[in-house]
Each structure stands twice: as C-alpha cells, then as structure tokens.
Coordinates of C-alpha atoms in Angstrom, one line a residue:
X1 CA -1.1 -60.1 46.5
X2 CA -4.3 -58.5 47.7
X3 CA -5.7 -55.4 46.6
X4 CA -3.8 -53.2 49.5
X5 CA -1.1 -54.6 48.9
X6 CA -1.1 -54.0 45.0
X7 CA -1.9 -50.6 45.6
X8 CA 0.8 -49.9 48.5
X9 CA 3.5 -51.6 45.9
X10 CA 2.9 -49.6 42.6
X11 CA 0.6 -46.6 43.9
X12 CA -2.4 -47.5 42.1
X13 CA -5.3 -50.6 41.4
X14 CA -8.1 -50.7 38.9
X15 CA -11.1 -52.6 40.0
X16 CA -12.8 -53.6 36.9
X17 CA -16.8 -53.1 36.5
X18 CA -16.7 -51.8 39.2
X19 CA -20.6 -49.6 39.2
X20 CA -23.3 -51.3 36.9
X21 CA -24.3 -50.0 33.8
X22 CA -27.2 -48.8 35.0
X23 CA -25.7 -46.4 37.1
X24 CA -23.4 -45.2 34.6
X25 CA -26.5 -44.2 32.3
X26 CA -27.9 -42.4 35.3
X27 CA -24.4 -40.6 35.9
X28 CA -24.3 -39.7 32.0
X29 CA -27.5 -38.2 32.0
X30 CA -27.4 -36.3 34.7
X31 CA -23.6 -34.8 34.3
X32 CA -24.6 -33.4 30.5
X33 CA -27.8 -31.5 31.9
X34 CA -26.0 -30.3 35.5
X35 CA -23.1 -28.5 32.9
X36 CA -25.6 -27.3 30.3
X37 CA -28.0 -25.9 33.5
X38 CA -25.7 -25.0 36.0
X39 CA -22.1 -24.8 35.0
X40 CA -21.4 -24.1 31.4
X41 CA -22.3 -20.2 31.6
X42 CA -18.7 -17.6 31.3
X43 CA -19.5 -16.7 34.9
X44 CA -19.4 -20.0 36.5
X45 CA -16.5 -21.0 34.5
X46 CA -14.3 -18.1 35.6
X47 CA -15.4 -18.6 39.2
X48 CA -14.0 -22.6 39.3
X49 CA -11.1 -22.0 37.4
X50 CA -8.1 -23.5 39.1
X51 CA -4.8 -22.2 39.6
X52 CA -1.3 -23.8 39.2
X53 CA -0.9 -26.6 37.0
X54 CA -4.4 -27.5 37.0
X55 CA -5.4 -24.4 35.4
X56 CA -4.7 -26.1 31.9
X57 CA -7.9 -27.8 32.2
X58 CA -9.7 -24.5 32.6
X59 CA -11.6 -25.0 29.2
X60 CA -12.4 -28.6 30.0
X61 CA -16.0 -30.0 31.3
X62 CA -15.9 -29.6 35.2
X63 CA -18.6 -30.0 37.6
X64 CA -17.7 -29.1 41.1
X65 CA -19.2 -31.0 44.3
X66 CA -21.3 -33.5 41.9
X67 CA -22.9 -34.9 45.5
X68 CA -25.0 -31.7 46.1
X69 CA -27.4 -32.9 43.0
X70 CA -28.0 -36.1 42.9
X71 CA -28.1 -38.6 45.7
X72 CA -26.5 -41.9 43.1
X73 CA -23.0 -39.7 43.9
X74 CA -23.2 -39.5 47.4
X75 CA -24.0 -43.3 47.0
X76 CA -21.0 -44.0 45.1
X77 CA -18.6 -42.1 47.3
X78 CA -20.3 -43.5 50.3
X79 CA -20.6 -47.6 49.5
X80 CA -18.4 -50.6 47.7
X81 CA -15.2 -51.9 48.8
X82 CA -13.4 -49.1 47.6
X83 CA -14.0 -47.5 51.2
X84 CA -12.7 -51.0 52.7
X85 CA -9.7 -50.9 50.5
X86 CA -9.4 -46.9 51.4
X87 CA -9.9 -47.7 55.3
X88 CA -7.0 -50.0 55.5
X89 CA -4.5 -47.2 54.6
X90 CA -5.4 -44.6 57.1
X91 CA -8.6 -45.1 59.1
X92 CA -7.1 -43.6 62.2
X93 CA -7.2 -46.5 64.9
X94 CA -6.8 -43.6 68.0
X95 CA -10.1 -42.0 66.6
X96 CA -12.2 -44.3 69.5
X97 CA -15.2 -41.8 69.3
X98 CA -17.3 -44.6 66.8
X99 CA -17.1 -48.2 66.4
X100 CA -13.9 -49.4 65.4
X101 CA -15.2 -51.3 62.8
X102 CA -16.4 -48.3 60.9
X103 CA -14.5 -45.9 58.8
X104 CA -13.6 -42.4 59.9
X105 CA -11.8 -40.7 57.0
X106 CA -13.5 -38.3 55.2
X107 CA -13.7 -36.9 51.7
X108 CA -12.1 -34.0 50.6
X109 CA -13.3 -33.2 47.2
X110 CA -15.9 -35.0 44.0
X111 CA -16.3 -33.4 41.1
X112 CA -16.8 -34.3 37.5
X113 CA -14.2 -33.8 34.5
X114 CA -14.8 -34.5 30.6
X115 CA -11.1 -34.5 29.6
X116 CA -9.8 -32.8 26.6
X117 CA -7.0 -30.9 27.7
X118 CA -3.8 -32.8 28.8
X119 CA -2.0 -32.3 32.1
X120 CA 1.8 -33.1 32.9
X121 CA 3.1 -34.8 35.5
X122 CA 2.6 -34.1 38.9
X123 CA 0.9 -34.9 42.4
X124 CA -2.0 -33.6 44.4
X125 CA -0.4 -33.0 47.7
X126 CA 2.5 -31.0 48.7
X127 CA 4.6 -33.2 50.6
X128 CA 6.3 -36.8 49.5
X129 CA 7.5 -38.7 52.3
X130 CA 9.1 -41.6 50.3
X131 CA 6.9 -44.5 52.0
X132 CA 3.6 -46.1 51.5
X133 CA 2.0 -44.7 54.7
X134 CA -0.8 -42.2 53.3
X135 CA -3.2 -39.5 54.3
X136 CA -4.6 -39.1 50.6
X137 CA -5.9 -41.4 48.5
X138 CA -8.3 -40.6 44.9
X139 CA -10.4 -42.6 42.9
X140 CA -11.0 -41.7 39.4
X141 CA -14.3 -43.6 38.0
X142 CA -14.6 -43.7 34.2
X143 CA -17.7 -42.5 33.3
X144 CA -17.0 -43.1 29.5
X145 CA -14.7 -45.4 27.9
X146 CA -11.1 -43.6 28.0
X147 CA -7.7 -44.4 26.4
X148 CA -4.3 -42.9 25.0
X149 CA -6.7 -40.6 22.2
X150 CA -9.4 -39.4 25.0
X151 CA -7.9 -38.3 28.2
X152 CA -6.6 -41.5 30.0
X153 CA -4.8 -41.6 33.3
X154 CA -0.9 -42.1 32.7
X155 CA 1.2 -42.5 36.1
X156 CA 4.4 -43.7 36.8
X157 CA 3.7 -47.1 38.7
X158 CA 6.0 -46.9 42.3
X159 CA 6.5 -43.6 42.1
X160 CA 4.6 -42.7 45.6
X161 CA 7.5 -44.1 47.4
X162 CA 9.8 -41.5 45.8
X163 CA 10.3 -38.6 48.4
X164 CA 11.0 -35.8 45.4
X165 CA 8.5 -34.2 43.1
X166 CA 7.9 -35.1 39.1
X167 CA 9.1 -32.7 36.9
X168 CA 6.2 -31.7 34.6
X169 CA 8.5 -30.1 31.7
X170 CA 9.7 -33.7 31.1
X171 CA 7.9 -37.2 29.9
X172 CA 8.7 -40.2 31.3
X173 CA 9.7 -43.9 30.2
X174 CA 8.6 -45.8 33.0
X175 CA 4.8 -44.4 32.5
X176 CA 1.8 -46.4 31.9
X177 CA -0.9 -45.4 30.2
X178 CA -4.1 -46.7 32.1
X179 CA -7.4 -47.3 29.9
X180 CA -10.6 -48.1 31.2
X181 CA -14.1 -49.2 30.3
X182 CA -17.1 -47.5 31.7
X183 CA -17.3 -48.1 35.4
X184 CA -14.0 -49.1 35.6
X185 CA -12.7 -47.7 39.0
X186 CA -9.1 -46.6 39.7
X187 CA -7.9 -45.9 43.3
X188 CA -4.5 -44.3 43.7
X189 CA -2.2 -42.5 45.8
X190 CA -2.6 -38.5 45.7
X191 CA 1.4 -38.5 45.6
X192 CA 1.7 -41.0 42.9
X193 CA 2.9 -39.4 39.7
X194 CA 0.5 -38.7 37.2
X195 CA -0.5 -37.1 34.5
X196 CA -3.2 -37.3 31.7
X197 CA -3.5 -37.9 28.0
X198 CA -5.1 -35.2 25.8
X199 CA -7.8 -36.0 24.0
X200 CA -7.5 -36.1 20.2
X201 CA -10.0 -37.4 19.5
X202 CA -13.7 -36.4 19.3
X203 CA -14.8 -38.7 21.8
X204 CA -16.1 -37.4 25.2
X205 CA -14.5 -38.5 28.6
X206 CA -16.3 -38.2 32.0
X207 CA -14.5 -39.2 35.0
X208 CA -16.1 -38.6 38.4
X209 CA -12.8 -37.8 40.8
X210 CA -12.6 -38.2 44.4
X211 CA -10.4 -37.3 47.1
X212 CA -10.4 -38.9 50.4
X213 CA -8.4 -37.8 53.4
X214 CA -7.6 -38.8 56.9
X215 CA -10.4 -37.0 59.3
X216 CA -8.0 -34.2 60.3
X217 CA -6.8 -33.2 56.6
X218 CA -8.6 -30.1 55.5
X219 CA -10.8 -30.3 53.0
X220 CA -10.6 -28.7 49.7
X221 CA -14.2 -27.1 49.9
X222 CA -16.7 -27.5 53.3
X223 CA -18.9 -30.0 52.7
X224 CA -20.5 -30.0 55.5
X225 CA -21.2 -26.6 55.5
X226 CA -23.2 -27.4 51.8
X227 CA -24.8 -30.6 53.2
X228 CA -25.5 -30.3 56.7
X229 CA -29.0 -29.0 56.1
X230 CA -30.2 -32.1 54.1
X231 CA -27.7 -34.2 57.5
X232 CA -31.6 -35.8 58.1
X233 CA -31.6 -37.9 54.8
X234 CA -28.0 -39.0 55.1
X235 CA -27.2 -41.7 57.6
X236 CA -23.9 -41.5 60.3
X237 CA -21.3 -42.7 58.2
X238 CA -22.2 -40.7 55.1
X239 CA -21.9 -37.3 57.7
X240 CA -19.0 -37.8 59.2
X241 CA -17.6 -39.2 55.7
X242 CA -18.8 -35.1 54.6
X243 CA -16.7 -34.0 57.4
X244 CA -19.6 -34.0 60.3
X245 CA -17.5 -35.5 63.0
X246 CA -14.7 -33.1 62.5
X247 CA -15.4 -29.9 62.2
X248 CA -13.2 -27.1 63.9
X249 CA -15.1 -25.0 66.5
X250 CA -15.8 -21.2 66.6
X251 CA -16.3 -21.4 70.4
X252 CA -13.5 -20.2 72.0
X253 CA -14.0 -22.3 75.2
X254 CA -14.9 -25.9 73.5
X255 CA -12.4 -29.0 73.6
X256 CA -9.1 -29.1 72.4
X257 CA -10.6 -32.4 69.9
X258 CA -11.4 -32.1 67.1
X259 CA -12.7 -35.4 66.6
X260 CA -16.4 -36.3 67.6
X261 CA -18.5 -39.3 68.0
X262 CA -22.1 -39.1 66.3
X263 CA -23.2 -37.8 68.8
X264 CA -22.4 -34.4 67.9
X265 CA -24.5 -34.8 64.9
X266 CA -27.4 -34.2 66.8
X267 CA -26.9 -30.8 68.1

C-alpha cells in the first residue's frame, strides 16, 4: 500500500531518514542556544505555558514558532514529500485561485519540544468524525534518537476512525510505542490517539512538531502576522503555506472569500 494509504488505514507513517544528518546538527545547535537565549528565562516560560492537558509539559524544553529564527525550519516545513503525502488528504481542489498542481494548505503551528514529562492520551482537535477524511494532519521530526525511556510517541494505530474521544485516565492495550532515529519523520492524524512516554532516562529528546491545516482552519498563532515583513525572502508557496493567501479582512466592504491567489501577496 502506498504511503496515503498506510497513513489513511492506521493514522500514522514513519518515513525513515528522512532530513540528513547534516541538518540535524544544524537543528541541534541552534534549538540548545534559541532556549538558553530566548526561552529558558521564568518570564517566558510562564507566558507559553499551555492549558488543558498539555499543561503537563509546562516544565519541558519548548520553543514556540522555531521558523521565526532560522530559515533550515521554514525549509523543512516548506519542502520533501511530506507536503505531497499531506496534499493528498485535504488540498482543497475548489481553491482555483493558484495552480492546481500546487498545495494550498497551510500550517498551523512549529515549535520545538525536549520531552521529559509524559502526556496521556488524547487528540489535538475537538471534533472526531469517525472517517479518514481530515483537515489536520502533524508531523513530529525526531531531532534526537527517542524510545520507550526518553519521550517516544505511543498512539493507538486506527484509532482516527473512531468518532469518540480517548480517555486519558486509562492506558491502552492496542498502543504502539513508536521509536525513532534522528531524522526520522512521523506524519499522523491530529485525531489519532496519542500519547507520549516520559522520559526516565537522562537522555535529551528534541522533536520539532508541526501542524498543518486545510487553508480555512484557524491557526493556532498568526504567522503571517510574524513573517509578513521578511514575505520578500520567502517565495509564493512558502506565504501562503504561513497563511498569506487566507487571511480574514478588517475591511468591512471586501469579498465574502477568503481565499486569494498570489496575487494578493503583492499589496
């Protein structure tokens, strides 16, 4: 079965090696100073602090927006076949505003995670519609090497086709624990059942985690807003993939659409 199709079927693929090594020494040097320069004071750590479930990684690692300092992140959530693989869920075939051979979903959220505490089960979107059809996939690229002893991804393969919620007070049989080598690259779906191993050990774990979402899904934080000023470095598909295409109007009189071509990135 192809790659689509494993992914529609159990909710999840791993593409193995998937960035070179190179890249990865570049990704590990530059997420240890950005948290030691940027995001490790009390302050900052307070400010990003999730809520819900999530908030029992509040004392973990985390790196917010990773693309706004270095350009090798907006090249990884930007190129490969993972975009391919993405676009043949829900690239939106009525969007007819760019060529149709060109994706027009756009990402949601990228940050960075060293994993030490654990997190139950759950999903990342709030509604299950019991089917394959999407408007949310993730990708979770292991930065470091990680297993059952350093944060590894556990999910519960088929699960994205159930239309109820996991119940994160309980553990489950039919989980899998998924562990990767660096540059390893997992792609699943946001209402897949998940959860992830705490880390026992004293081994680090960086992950870089995307969210991708059909064009007219909110984002979790405006990107365009942060990267519209450097929009002359970036080329089409990288703006609208920051949500440059489809961003709603404060004019009271424009169009009803949402949806643009590229030609509205040059007003």
């Amino acid at each position: 079965m192809s790659a689509v199709g494993d992914l529609k079927r159990d909710g999840y693929i791993i593409l193995k090696n998937y960035i070179p090594q190179s890249d990865l020494n570049t990704c590990i040097q530059r997420l240890e100073s950005l948290y030691a320069d940027h995001w490790s004071s009390a302050d900052v750590v307070a400010k990003a602090a999730p809520i819900g479930i999530q908030n029992l990684i509040k004392n973990d690692r985390v790196i917010n927006n990773v693309f706004l300092y270095d350009d090798i992140f907006l090249r990884l959530a930007s190129t490969g076949v993972h975009r391919d693989i993405i676009g043949a869920l829900f690239n939106d075939i009525h969007y007819r505003c760019i060529p149709e051979n060109e994706h027009n979903y756009i990402l949601s959220q990228f940050n960075a995670r060293d994993g030490q505490s654990a997190l139950p089960f759950h999903v990342d979107v709030r509604l299950q519609i019991g089917n394959e059809k999407t408007w949310s996939l993730q990708c979770l690229l292991s930065v470091d090497k990680l297993d059952a002893e350093n944060g590894a991804l556990r999910v519960r393969p088929g699960s994205h086709l159930d239309d109820g919620m996991p119940d994160s007070k309980r553990d489950y049989d039919d989980s899998v624990t998924l562990e990767t080598d660096p540059g390893d690259l997992i792609i699943f779906y946001s209402n897949l059942h998940h959860a992830t191993c705490p880390n026992r050990s004293a081994r680090r774990g960086w992950t870089l985690l995307l969210t991708y979402r059909a064009w007219w899904c909110k984002q979790q934080f405006d990107i365009w807003g942060m990267m519209k000023n450097k929009a002359h470095h970036l080329t089409k598909q990288q703006q609208l993939l920051l949500g440059g295409c489809s961003v709603p109007s404060t004019d009271p009189y424009s169009s009803l659409s949402l949806r643009t071509g590229y030609e509205a990135l040059e007003k």
